[in-house]
Coordinates of C-alpha atoms (C1' of nucleotides) and ligand atoms in Angstrom, one line a residue:
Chain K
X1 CA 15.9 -8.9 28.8
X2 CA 14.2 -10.5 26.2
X3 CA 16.2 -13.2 24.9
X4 CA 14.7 -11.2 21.0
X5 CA 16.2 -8.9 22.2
X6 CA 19.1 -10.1 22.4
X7 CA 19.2 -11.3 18.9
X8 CA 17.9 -7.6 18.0
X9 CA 21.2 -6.0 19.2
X10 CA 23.5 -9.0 18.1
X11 CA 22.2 -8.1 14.7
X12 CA 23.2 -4.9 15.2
X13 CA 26.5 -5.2 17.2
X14 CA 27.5 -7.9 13.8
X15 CA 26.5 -4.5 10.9
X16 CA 27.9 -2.1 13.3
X17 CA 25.1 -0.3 14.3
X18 CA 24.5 0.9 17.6
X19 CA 23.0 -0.2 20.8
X20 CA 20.8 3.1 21.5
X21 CA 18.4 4.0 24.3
X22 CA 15.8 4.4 21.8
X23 CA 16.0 1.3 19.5
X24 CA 15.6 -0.7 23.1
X25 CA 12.8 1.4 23.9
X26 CA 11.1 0.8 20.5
X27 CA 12.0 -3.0 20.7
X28 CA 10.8 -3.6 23.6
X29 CA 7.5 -2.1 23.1
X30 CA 7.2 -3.7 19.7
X31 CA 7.7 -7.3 21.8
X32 CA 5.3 -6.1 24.6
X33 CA 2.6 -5.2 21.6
X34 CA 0.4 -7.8 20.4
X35 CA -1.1 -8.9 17.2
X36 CA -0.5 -6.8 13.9
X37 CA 1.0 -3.1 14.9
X38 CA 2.1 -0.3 12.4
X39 CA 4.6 1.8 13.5
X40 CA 2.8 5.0 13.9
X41 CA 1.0 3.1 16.9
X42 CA 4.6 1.6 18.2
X43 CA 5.6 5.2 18.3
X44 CA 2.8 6.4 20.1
X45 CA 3.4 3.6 22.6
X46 CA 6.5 4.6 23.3
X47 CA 6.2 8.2 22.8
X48 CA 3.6 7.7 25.7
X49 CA 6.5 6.5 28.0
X50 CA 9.6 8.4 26.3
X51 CA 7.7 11.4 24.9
X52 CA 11.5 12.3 23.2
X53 CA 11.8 9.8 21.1
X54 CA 11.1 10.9 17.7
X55 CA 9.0 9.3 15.0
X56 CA 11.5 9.1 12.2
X57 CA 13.6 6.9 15.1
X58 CA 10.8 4.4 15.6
X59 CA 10.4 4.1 11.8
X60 CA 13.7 3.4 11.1
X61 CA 13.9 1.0 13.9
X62 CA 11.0 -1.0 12.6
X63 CA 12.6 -1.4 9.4
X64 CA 15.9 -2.4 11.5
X65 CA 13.1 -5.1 13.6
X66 CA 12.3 -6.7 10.0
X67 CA 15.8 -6.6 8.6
X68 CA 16.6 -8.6 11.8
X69 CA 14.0 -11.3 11.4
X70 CA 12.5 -10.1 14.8
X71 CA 9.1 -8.7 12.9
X72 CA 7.2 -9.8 9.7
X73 CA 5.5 -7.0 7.5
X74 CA 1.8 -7.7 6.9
X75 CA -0.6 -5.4 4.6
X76 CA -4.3 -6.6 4.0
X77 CA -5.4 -3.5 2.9
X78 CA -3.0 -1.4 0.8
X79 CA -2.7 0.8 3.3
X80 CA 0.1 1.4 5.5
X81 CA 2.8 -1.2 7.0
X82 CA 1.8 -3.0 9.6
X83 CA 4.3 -5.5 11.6
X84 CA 3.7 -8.9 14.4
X85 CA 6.4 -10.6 16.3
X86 CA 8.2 -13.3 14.3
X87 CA 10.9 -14.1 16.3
X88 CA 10.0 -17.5 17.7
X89 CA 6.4 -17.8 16.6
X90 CA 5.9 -20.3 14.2
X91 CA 4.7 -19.2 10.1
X92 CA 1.3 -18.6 9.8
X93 CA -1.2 -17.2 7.2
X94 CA -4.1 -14.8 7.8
X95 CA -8.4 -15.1 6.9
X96 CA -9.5 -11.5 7.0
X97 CA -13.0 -10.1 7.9
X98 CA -13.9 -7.5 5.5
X99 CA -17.0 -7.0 7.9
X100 CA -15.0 -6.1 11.2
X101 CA -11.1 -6.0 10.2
X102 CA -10.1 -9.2 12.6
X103 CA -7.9 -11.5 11.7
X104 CA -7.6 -14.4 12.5
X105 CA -4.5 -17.1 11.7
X106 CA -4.0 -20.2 10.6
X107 CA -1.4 -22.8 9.2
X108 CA -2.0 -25.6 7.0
X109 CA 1.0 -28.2 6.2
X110 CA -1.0 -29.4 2.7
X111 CA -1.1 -26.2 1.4
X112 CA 2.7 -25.5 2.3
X113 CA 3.3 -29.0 1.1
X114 CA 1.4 -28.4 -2.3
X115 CA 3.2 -24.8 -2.4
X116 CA 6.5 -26.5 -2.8
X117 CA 5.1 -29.0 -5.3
X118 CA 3.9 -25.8 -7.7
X119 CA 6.8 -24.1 -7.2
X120 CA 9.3 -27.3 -7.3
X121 CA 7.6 -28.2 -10.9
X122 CA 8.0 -24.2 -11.9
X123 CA 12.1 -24.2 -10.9
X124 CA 11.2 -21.5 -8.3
X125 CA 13.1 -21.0 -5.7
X126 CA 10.9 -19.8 -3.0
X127 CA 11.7 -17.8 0.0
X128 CA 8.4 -16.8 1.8
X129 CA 5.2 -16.4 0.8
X130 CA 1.5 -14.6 2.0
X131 CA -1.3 -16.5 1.5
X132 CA -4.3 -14.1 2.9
X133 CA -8.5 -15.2 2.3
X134 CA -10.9 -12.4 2.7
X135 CA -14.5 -13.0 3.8
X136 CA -16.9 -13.0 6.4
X137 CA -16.6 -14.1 10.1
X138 CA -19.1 -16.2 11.6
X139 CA -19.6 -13.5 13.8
X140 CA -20.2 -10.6 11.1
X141 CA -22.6 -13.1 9.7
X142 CA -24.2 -13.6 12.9
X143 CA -24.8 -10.2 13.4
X144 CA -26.0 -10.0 9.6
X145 CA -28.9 -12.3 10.0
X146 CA -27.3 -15.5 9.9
Chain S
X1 CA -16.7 -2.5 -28.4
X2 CA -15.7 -5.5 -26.2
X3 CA -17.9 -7.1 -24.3
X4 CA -16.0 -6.7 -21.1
X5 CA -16.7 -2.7 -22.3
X6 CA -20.6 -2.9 -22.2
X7 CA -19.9 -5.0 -19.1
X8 CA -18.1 -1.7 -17.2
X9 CA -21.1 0.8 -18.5
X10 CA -23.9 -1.8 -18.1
X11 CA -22.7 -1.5 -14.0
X12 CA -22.5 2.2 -14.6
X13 CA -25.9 2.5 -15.6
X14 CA -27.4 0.5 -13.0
X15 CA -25.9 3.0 -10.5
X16 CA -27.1 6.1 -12.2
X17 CA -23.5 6.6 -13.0
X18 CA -22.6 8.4 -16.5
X19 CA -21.3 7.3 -19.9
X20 CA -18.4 9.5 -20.6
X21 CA -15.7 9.7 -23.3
X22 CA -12.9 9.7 -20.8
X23 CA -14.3 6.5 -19.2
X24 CA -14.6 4.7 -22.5
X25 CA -11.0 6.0 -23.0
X26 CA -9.6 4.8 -19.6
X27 CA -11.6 1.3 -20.0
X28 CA -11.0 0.7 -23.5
X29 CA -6.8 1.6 -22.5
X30 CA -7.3 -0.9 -20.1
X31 CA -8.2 -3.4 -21.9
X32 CA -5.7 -2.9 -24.3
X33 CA -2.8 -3.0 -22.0
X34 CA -1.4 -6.6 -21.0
X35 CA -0.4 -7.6 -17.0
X36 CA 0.0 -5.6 -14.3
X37 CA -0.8 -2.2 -15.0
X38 CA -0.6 0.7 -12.1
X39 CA -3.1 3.5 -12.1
X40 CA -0.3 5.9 -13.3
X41 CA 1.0 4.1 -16.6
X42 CA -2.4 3.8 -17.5
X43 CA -3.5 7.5 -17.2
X44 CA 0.1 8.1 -19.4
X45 CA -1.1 6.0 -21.9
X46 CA -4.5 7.0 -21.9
X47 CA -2.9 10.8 -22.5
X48 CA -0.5 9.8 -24.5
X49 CA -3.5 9.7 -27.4
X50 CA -6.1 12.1 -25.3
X51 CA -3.6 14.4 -23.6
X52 CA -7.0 16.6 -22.2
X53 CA -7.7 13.6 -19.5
X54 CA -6.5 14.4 -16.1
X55 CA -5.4 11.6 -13.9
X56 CA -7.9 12.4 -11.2
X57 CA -10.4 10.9 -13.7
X58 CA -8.2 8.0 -14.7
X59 CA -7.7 7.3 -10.2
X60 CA -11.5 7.4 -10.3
X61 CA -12.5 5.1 -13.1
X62 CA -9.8 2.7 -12.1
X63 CA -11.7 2.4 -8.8
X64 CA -14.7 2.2 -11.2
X65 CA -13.2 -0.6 -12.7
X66 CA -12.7 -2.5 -9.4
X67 CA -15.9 -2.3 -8.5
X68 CA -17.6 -3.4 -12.0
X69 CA -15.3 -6.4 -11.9
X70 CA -13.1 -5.9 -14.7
X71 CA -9.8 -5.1 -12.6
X72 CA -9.0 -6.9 -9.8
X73 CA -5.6 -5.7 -7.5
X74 CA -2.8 -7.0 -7.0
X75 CA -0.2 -5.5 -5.0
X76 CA 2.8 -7.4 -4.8
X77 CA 5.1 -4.4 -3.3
X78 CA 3.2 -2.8 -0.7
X79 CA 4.0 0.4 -2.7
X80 CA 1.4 1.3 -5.4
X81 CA -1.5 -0.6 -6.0
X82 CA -1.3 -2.5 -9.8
X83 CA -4.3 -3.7 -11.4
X84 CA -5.1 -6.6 -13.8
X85 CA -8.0 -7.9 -16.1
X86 CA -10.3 -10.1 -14.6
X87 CA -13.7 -10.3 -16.6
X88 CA -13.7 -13.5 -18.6
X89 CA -10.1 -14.3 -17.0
X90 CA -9.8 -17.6 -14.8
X91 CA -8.5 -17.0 -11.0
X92 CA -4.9 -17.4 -10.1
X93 CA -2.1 -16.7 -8.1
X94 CA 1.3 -15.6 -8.3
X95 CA 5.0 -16.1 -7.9
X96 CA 6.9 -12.9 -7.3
X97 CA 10.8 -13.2 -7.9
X98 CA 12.5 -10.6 -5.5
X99 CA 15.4 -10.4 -8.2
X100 CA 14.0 -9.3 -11.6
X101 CA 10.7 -8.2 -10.5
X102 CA 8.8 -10.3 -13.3
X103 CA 5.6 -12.8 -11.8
X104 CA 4.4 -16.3 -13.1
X105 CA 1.2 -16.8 -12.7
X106 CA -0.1 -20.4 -11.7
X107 CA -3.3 -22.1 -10.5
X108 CA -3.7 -25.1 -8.5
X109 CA -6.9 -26.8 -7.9
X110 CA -5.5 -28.5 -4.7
X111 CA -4.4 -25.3 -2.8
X112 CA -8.2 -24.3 -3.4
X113 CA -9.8 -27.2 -2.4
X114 CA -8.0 -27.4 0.9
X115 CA -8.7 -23.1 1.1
X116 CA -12.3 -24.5 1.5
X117 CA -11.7 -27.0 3.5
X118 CA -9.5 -25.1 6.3
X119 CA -12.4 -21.5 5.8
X120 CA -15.2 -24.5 6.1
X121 CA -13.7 -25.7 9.0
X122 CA -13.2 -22.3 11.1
X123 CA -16.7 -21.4 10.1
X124 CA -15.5 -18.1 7.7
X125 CA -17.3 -17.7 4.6
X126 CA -14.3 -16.4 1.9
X127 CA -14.8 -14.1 -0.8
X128 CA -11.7 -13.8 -2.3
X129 CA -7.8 -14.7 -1.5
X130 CA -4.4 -14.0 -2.9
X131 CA -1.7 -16.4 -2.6
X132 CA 1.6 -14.6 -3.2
X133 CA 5.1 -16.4 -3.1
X134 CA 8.2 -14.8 -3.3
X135 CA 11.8 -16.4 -4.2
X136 CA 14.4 -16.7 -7.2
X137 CA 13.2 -17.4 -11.0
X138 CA 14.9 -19.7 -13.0
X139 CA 16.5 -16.9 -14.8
X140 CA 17.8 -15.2 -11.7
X141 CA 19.1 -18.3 -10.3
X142 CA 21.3 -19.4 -13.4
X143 CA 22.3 -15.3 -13.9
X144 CA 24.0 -16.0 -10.2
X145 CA 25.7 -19.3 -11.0
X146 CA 23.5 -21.7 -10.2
Chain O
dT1 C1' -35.2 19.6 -28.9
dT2 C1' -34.8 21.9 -24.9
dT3 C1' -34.0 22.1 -20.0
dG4 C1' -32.2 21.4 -15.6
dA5 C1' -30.8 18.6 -11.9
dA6 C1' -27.6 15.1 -11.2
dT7 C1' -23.2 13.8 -12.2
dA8 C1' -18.4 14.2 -14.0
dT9 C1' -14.3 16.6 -14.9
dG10 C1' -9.7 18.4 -14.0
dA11 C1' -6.5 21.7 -11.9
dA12 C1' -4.9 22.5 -7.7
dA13 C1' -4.6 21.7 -2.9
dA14 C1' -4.8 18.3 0.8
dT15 C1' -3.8 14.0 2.7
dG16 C1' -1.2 10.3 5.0
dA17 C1' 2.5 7.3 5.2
dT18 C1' 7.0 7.1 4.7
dT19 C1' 11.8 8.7 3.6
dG20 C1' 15.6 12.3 3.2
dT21 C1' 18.3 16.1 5.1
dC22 C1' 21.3 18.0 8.3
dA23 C1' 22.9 20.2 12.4
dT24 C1' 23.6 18.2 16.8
dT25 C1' 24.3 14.4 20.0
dT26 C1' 25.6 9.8 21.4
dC27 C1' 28.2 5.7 21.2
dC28 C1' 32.1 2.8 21.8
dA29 C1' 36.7 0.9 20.2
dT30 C1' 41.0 2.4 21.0
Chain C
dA1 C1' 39.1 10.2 27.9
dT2 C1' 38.6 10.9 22.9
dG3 C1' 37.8 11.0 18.0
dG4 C1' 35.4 9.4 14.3
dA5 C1' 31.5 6.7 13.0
dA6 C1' 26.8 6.3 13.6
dA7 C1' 22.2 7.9 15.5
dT8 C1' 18.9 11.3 16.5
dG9 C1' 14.9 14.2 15.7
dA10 C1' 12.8 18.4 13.8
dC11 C1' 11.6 19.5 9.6
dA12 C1' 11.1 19.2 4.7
dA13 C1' 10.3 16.4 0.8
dT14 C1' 8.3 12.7 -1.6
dC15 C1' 4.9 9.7 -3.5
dA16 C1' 0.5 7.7 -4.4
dT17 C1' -3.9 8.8 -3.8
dT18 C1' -8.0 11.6 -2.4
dT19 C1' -10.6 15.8 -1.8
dT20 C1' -12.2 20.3 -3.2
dC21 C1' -14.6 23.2 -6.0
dA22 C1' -15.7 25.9 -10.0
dT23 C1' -17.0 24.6 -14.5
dA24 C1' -18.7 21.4 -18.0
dT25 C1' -21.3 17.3 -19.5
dT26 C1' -24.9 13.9 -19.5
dC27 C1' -29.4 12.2 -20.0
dA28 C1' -34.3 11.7 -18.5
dA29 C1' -38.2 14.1 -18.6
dA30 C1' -41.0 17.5 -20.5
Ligands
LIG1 MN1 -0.5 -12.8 12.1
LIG2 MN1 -1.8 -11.8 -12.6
LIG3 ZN1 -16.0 -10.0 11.0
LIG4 ZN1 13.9 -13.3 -11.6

DNA sequence: TTTGAATATGAAAATGATTGTCATTTCCAT
DNA sequence: ATGGAAATGACAATCATTTTCATATTCAAA
């Protein structure tokens, strides 16, 4: 087992909550997913393996995953939720390709650095924050005509 | 008539797109209101003095808006979109406070710069970003105790 | 000024993501 | 083992937004 996992279950076992068959089904697909999932595509990951387990279930446990610090929410388009593994990975903020959809991630310590300067100055306290750039990949722009 | 107005039906225009009295009502309603306004509150103010409007018109000539450049989106929430002036108003960012709701706007010359430098660097051309922290306002913090 | 084709409107229905309900089932501390 | 708390999942409900479509308006050209 996943030592998230773990931490998934002791967040649970410390509210009271319970240690189902589906919430470790829908963890452990969440951690096997990559990248930036929402959770109608967790449940039909897991619904592909465990065709019982109902969608309501997966989207409760989702919200459970981020509660628990084992996901972070992400939403570049308005659109609906979508969640990546943030147990153990490091912080992290996203360019987006309004060509082709990719992301792609990146972390800057003078930006984090300067954030806590304009905040500092402002007596904010902050507690995360989502810095996301739209544009064009080099590859869109390839494909564009330079 | 503002000049942000002819701005929205100059665009219009060059599309082949119409000049109607409900979109002069919905932009010049716009314009009126202050902050972050969602597509809702604007169609019941817009009624509220032209109850014959329908909100379908009011969703479409916010998108309208968008488009011309005279709202840009913000959506702090992940819930409904909210939408803010933008012709003839400077770029900034914003910090979100997760107790009362209420957003500070700042701008820092620094955080840009180094946006440039970190896009430049990965070879991404940006169009646009939002930088979006979220924490405690002074006001929330002394409501607490400090 | 008419005219008519393109476009806009608005009521209602549809959509899509998410959340609530509730009868039934499962969990787990005792 | 068992009883009460919690979880499940089918379904309905919600909420913001979009689509549909029959009717009305705009505006360029005649
Ligand atoms: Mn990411
Ligand atoms: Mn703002
Ligand atoms: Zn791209
Ligand atoms: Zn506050």
């Amino acid at each position: 087992m996943e030592f998230a996992e773990k931490v998934f279950f002791k967040y649970l076992k410390e509210r009271g909550f319970y240690n189902t068959a589906q919430r470790r089904l829908v963890v452990q697909e969440f951690l096997r997913l990559e990248g930036h999932v929402c959770a109608d595509e967790l449940y039909r990951a897991v619904k592909k393996k465990h065709p019982r387990v109902g969608q309501t279930t997966v989207f409760r446990t989702v919200k459970l995953l981020k509660e628990a610090k084992l996901a972070a929410e992400v939403n570049f388009t308005g659109k609906r939720r979508r969640f990546e593994h943030e147990w153990g990975h490091r912080h992290h903020d996203h360019l987006i390709c309004v060509g082709c959809g990719r992301t792609i991630e990146f972390a800057n310590k003078q930006i984090e650095k300067i954030q806590q300067q304009v905040t500092g100055s402002m007596n904010f306290q902050p507690l995360h924050h989502r810095l996301e750039i739209f544009g064009h990949c080099l590859k869109c722009r390839k494909e564009k005509g330079e």
